[in-house]
Rosetta silent file (secondary structure, phi, psi, omega in degrees, C-alpha in Angstrom):
SEQUENCE: XXXXXXXXXXXXXXXXXXXXXXXXXXXXXXXXXXXXXXXXXXXXXXXXXXXXXXXXXXXXXXXXXXXXXXXXXXXXXXXXXXXXXXXXXXXXXXXXXXXXXXXXXXXXXXXXXXXXXXXXXXXXXXXXXXXXXXXXXXXXXXXXXXXXXXXXXXXXXXXXXXXXXXXXXXXXXXXXXXXX
SCORE:     score description
SCORE:     0.000 S_00000001
   1 L     0.000  131.282  178.515   18.485   95.147  142.860 S_00000001
   2 L   -72.802  154.960  174.781   22.065   94.649  143.991 S_00000001
   3 L   -93.887  153.258  172.487   22.913   93.689  147.570 S_00000001
   4 E  -117.993  118.144 -176.248   25.155   95.726  149.857 S_00000001
   5 E  -125.390  144.265  175.764   27.178   93.536  152.220 S_00000001
   6 E  -102.688  152.545 -177.366   29.803   94.320  154.854 S_00000001
   7 E  -136.956  113.337 -176.900   32.853   92.135  155.481 S_00000001
   8 E  -138.916  146.001  166.129   34.736   92.313  158.763 S_00000001
   9 E   -84.309  142.440 -178.804   37.040   90.215  160.899 S_00000001
  10 E  -142.224  139.939  176.788   35.810   90.191  164.494 S_00000001
  11 E   -88.258  168.764  179.929   37.262   88.915  167.758 S_00000001
  12 L   -62.245  -25.444  177.467   35.221   87.130  170.414 S_00000001
  13 L   -96.181   17.551  169.701   35.070   90.372  172.414 S_00000001
  14 L    87.617    6.771 -179.305   33.684   92.284  169.437 S_00000001
  15 E   -77.833  130.671  178.292   36.795   94.088  168.161 S_00000001
  16 L  -117.283   -3.400 -177.835   36.763   94.739  164.398 S_00000001
  17 L   -88.438  138.203  172.542   39.720   97.128  164.199 S_00000001
  18 L    50.551   60.444 -179.502   43.179   96.029  162.982 S_00000001
  19 H   -60.910  -21.682  177.938   42.636   92.262  162.705 S_00000001
  20 H   -61.894  -17.287  179.237   46.296   91.906  161.729 S_00000001
  21 H   -88.378  -13.666 -178.283   47.065   92.530  165.427 S_00000001
  22 L  -126.921   -4.855  178.671   44.921   89.652  166.729 S_00000001
  23 L   -87.123  125.124  178.550   44.753   86.969  164.007 S_00000001
  24 L   -74.916  147.493 -176.616   47.232   84.148  164.606 S_00000001
  25 H   -55.233  -34.381 -176.468   49.341   83.107  161.606 S_00000001
  26 H   -70.580   -9.726  179.152   47.952   79.542  161.448 S_00000001
  27 H   -85.689  -19.256 -174.192   44.476   80.950  160.678 S_00000001
  28 H   -60.444  -34.209  179.955   45.486   82.674  157.438 S_00000001
  29 H   -61.047  -32.220 -179.697   45.276   79.479  155.364 S_00000001
  30 H   -74.026  -16.803 -178.254   41.573   79.235  156.228 S_00000001
  31 H   -70.968  -30.206 -172.629   40.868   82.733  154.850 S_00000001
  32 H   -55.092  -44.285 -179.445   41.464   81.792  151.214 S_00000001
  33 H   -61.720  -43.986  179.253   38.195   79.901  150.799 S_00000001
  34 H   -65.835  -41.354 -178.796   36.196   82.787  152.285 S_00000001
  35 H   -64.638  -44.753  179.104   38.089   85.347  150.232 S_00000001
  36 H   -59.829  -43.724  179.254   37.519   83.460  146.968 S_00000001
  37 H   -65.021  -40.179 -178.608   33.784   83.183  147.662 S_00000001
  38 H   -64.692  -50.183 -176.174   33.585   86.868  148.616 S_00000001
  39 H   -70.384  -25.849  178.778   35.351   88.237  145.550 S_00000001
  40 H   -67.944  -30.049 -176.834   33.393   85.938  143.211 S_00000001
  41 H   -93.007   -3.945 -175.530   30.079   87.497  144.260 S_00000001
  42 E  -116.601  149.856  172.445   31.193   91.155  144.120 S_00000001
  43 E  -135.254   11.880  176.185   32.017   93.588  141.340 S_00000001
  44 E  -155.798  150.497 -177.159   32.243   96.843  143.321 S_00000001
  45 E  -125.867  133.466  175.444   33.721   97.935  146.634 S_00000001
  46 E  -107.527  126.646 -177.907   32.443  100.660  148.949 S_00000001
  47 E  -128.369  148.334  170.210   35.098  102.153  151.222 S_00000001
  48 E   -84.390  169.598 -176.495   35.199  104.825  153.883 S_00000001
  49 H   -59.323  -48.591 -176.726   37.795  107.585  153.873 S_00000001
  50 H   -63.132  -45.684  179.792   40.111  106.053  156.496 S_00000001
  51 H   -64.712  -41.488  177.457   40.151  102.612  154.898 S_00000001
  52 H   -57.140  -48.430 -178.560   40.686  104.141  151.465 S_00000001
  53 H   -59.975  -43.766 -179.901   43.700  106.119  152.736 S_00000001
  54 H   -68.283  -48.342 -173.944   45.248  103.047  154.398 S_00000001
  55 H   -72.677  -29.943 -177.999   44.511  100.581  151.618 S_00000001
  56 H   -69.319  -14.576  175.301   45.499  102.864  148.733 S_00000001
  57 H   -95.621  -15.742 -177.593   49.081  102.789  150.007 S_00000001
  58 H  -104.395  -53.500 -169.417   49.172   99.000  150.491 S_00000001
  59 H   -69.675  -32.010 -178.936   47.024   97.147  147.957 S_00000001
  60 H   -58.058  -28.872 -179.808   48.190   98.651  144.634 S_00000001
  61 H  -105.799    4.148 -175.713   51.602   96.970  145.057 S_00000001
  62 L   -77.883  150.519  174.353   50.396   93.881  146.926 S_00000001
  63 L  -118.062   18.046  178.916   50.671   90.339  145.604 S_00000001
  64 L   -78.917  104.851 -175.897   48.376   88.829  148.265 S_00000001
  65 L  -102.425  152.668    9.297   45.903   86.912  146.140 S_00000001
  66 L   -89.723   -0.080 -172.848   43.070   86.623  145.391 S_00000001
  67 H   -70.525  -35.395 -177.478   42.232   89.908  147.130 S_00000001
  68 H   -60.030  -47.471  178.844   44.911   92.073  145.489 S_00000001
  69 H   -63.405  -41.489  179.966   43.629   91.456  141.960 S_00000001
  70 H   -61.619  -53.675 -173.881   40.049   91.924  143.102 S_00000001
  71 H   -69.116  -31.007 -177.888   40.561   95.197  144.980 S_00000001
  72 H   -83.132  -24.009 -173.876   42.843   96.695  142.326 S_00000001
  73 H  -107.188   -0.173  179.144   40.763   95.805  139.265 S_00000001
  74 L  -112.082  157.396  179.304   37.227   96.558  140.431 S_00000001
  75 E   -62.513  135.265  175.393   35.477   99.894  140.961 S_00000001
  76 E  -115.741  123.265  178.150   36.001  101.408  144.385 S_00000001
  77 E  -106.180  121.111 -173.320   33.418  103.945  145.559 S_00000001
  78 E  -108.053  121.687  179.538   34.798  106.062  148.394 S_00000001
  79 E   -89.589  116.241  179.583   32.423  107.737  150.839 S_00000001
  80 L  -162.887  143.863  173.227   33.925  110.988  152.098 S_00000001
  81 L  -104.150   -2.833 -177.482   33.034  114.594  152.667 S_00000001
  82 L  -115.949  -27.816  178.505   36.672  115.680  153.014 S_00000001
  83 L   -69.378  142.195  178.730   38.663  113.865  150.320 S_00000001
  84 L  -115.518  -28.693 -175.521   39.017  115.807  147.105 S_00000001
  85 L  -134.848  134.205  178.016   41.287  113.644  144.983 S_00000001
  86 L  -117.738  125.948 -176.374   41.521  109.870  144.597 S_00000001
  87 L  -105.688  -15.445  179.862   44.618  108.426  142.973 S_00000001
  88 L   -71.250  128.897 -177.933   44.012  104.683  143.325 S_00000001
  89 L   -51.375  140.992  178.396   42.952  103.273  139.965 S_00000001
  90 L    66.630   28.050  179.931   39.194  102.656  139.498 S_00000001
  91 E  -108.969  136.434  174.116   38.242  104.890  142.450 S_00000001
  92 E  -131.526  153.445 -176.433   35.407  107.410  142.476 S_00000001
  93 E   -93.775  134.900  175.128   34.190  109.709  145.199 S_00000001
  94 E  -112.818  117.189  178.810   30.695  109.457  146.644 S_00000001
  95 L  -125.032  173.564  177.845   29.493  112.627  148.335 S_00000001
  96 L    89.991 -158.431 -176.158   26.109  113.972  149.340 S_00000001
  97 L   -67.702  119.074 -175.169   23.209  112.114  150.908 S_00000001
  98 H   -62.761  -45.769 -176.817   24.360  108.583  151.760 S_00000001
  99 H   -62.077  -44.588  178.728   20.934  106.926  151.563 S_00000001
 100 H   -64.496  -44.205 -178.959   20.155  108.363  148.117 S_00000001
 101 H   -63.694  -40.979  179.101   23.614  107.534  146.780 S_00000001
 102 H   -66.818  -40.979  176.850   23.430  103.951  148.074 S_00000001
 103 H   -58.036  -42.660  178.444   19.965  103.567  146.576 S_00000001
 104 H   -65.782  -42.177  178.979   21.297  104.672  143.184 S_00000001
 105 H   -62.470  -43.714 -178.341   24.282  102.279  143.425 S_00000001
 106 H   -68.762  -24.939 -179.596   22.054   99.340  144.339 S_00000001
 107 H   -79.222  -18.167  178.768   19.698  100.119  141.439 S_00000001
 108 L   -71.429  152.331  176.653   22.497   99.814  138.859 S_00000001
 109 L   -68.247  149.450  176.823   23.010   96.442  137.178 S_00000001
 110 L   146.217 -174.241 -179.552   25.750   94.268  138.590 S_00000001
 111 L   -87.891 -166.172  179.201   26.774   91.917  141.345 S_00000001
 112 E   -64.420  146.014  172.757   26.979   92.538  145.085 S_00000001
 113 E  -101.309  123.731 -177.710   28.641   95.708  146.402 S_00000001
 114 E  -105.373  136.432  172.472   30.981   94.876  149.278 S_00000001
 115 E  -102.572  117.486 -178.007   32.001   97.141  152.129 S_00000001
 116 E  -112.080  132.410 -175.618   35.399   95.989  153.378 S_00000001
 117 L    61.408 -133.411  170.983   36.814   97.307  156.630 S_00000001
 118 L    55.629   57.819 -173.234   35.461  100.862  156.910 S_00000001
 119 H   -56.319  -49.238 -178.670   34.103  100.550  160.457 S_00000001
 120 H   -62.098  -40.180  178.669   32.498  104.016  160.644 S_00000001
 121 H   -64.926  -44.600  178.457   30.860  103.541  157.248 S_00000001
 122 H   -60.851  -41.858  177.502   29.494  100.108  158.226 S_00000001
 123 H   -57.959  -47.939 -179.176   28.126  101.627  161.442 S_00000001
 124 H   -63.160  -44.221 -179.875   26.345  104.369  159.481 S_00000001
 125 H   -64.710  -40.266 -178.534   24.962  101.957  156.882 S_00000001
 126 H   -66.706  -49.357 -179.286   23.740   99.513  159.510 S_00000001
 127 H   -63.614  -33.650  179.784   21.986  102.112  161.657 S_00000001
 128 L   -80.743   -3.659  179.348   20.418  103.664  158.523 S_00000001
 129 L    74.193   27.544 -176.114   19.071  100.268  157.427 S_00000001
 130 L   -98.713  -12.978  179.884   21.086  100.259  154.180 S_00000001
 131 L   -87.066  137.277  176.914   23.034   96.996  154.633 S_00000001
 132 L   -90.027  -33.570  179.570   21.555   93.774  153.295 S_00000001
 133 E  -149.400  150.503  171.811   24.006   91.423  155.007 S_00000001
 134 E  -116.404  123.266  178.417   26.853   91.474  157.511 S_00000001
 135 E  -108.503  124.777  179.205   29.612   88.924  156.912 S_00000001
 136 E  -121.799  141.825  163.992   31.949   88.227  159.809 S_00000001
 137 E  -107.408  105.542 -177.317   34.984   86.037  160.164 S_00000001
 138 E   -84.715  118.806 -177.607   34.942   85.374  163.890 S_00000001
 139 E   -97.241  138.421 -177.542   38.453   84.709  165.151 S_00000001
 140 L   -77.158   73.504 -178.667   39.018   82.627  168.296 S_00000001
 141 L  -154.947  149.969  169.549   40.711   85.391  170.250 S_00000001
 142 L  -102.450  105.510 -175.087   39.954   88.033  172.858 S_00000001
 143 L   -68.398  -34.271  176.517   41.584   91.122  171.326 S_00000001
 144 L    87.901  -35.457 -179.921   41.253   93.149  174.523 S_00000001
 145 L  -153.014  158.980 -179.621   41.291   96.552  172.868 S_00000001
 146 L   124.822  168.724 -178.271   40.257   98.251  169.655 S_00000001
 147 L   -71.051  141.579  175.437   37.112   99.568  168.042 S_00000001
 148 E  -103.458  159.241 -175.788   33.969   97.529  168.176 S_00000001
 149 L   -60.549  -52.393  179.177   31.375   97.511  165.425 S_00000001
 150 L  -123.036   90.397  177.995   28.636   99.206  167.424 S_00000001
 151 L  -108.722   73.532 -173.157   30.088  101.034  170.360 S_00000001
 152 L  -151.203  166.697  172.575   27.226  103.467  170.791 S_00000001
 153 L   -88.171  156.699  176.257   24.094  104.243  172.734 S_00000001
 154 L   135.114 -176.311 -179.402   20.716  103.536  171.216 S_00000001
 155 L   -66.869  149.646  175.274   18.309  100.801  170.350 S_00000001
 156 L   -61.858  150.587  173.518   19.639   97.301  169.753 S_00000001
 157 L  -102.655  112.159 -176.740   20.232   96.297  166.148 S_00000001
 158 L   -84.662  136.565 -179.006   18.480   92.965  165.661 S_00000001
 159 E  -129.506  152.189  172.821   20.060   90.425  163.292 S_00000001
 160 E  -115.929  133.630  177.385   19.078   87.026  161.933 S_00000001
 161 E   -73.915  121.076  179.890   21.708   84.356  161.277 S_00000001
 162 E   -96.058  -35.356 -174.432   21.516   83.413  157.598 S_00000001
 163 E  -158.887  145.288  173.083   24.555   81.126  157.344 S_00000001
 164 E  -146.230  152.148  179.940   27.416   79.845  159.486 S_00000001
 165 E  -155.279  142.720  177.479   30.418   77.660  158.884 S_00000001
 166 E  -111.008  153.285  173.945   33.428   76.581  160.946 S_00000001
 167 L  -110.643  160.006  179.316   36.948   75.811  159.818 S_00000001
 168 L   -58.192  -30.715 -178.653   39.255   73.173  161.320 S_00000001
 169 L   -80.206   -8.416  175.374   41.492   75.917  162.746 S_00000001
 170 L   108.991    6.360  175.048   38.581   77.458  164.655 S_00000001
 171 L   -76.392  148.974  172.130   37.325   80.324  162.495 S_00000001
 172 E  -117.734  127.057  175.529   33.594   80.920  162.280 S_00000001
 173 E  -102.653  116.530 -172.938   32.192   82.404  159.080 S_00000001
 174 E  -122.636  133.306  176.423   28.904   84.113  159.964 S_00000001
 175 E  -122.286  122.060  179.497   26.392   85.846  157.688 S_00000001
 176 E  -118.103  149.192  171.100   23.639   87.922  159.279 S_00000001
 177 E  -114.091  133.954  176.446   20.747   89.880  157.836 S_00000001
 178 E   -69.751  141.939  173.684   19.480   92.944  159.719 S_00000001
 179 L   -80.808  140.427  178.693   15.848   92.867  160.750 S_00000001
 180 L   -64.598    0.000    0.000   13.834   95.801  159.388 S_00000001
């Protein structure tokens, strides 16, 4: 069974939206190691509608490696009830019951399926118990504003720390598994 993992940049105050607005330039060099490890373990990408719309205008012409080659050459499964047409190469639409569709994707042979960005989708997957791991790059900054991963009412979502690593510039790479 394949794993489904989310990948988000997060500030110390929990903001996961628009990391390009809060990541300092000297931290970018530290991302390469994490990015290489991430793309090596994945062969499919799950995206929400908003992230698909934003990324489909940026990544097809990007030369930011190794992510550009990865995102452009691997299957992208887009979760949406409103999109009708996908023009980004290797993209397919996932509609219908999310839990059943994710179950079918995870049952197919292959490597890990990564959810990149896609805050609303990650929220839905996490609350539904469909995510196997949450990968965060914790940036040493207080963003002050922006969407947080779980900005909702309800029961706490309990997580166990599976792995952590620090970089000399101050990034923390954190991998959590949700408790059932």
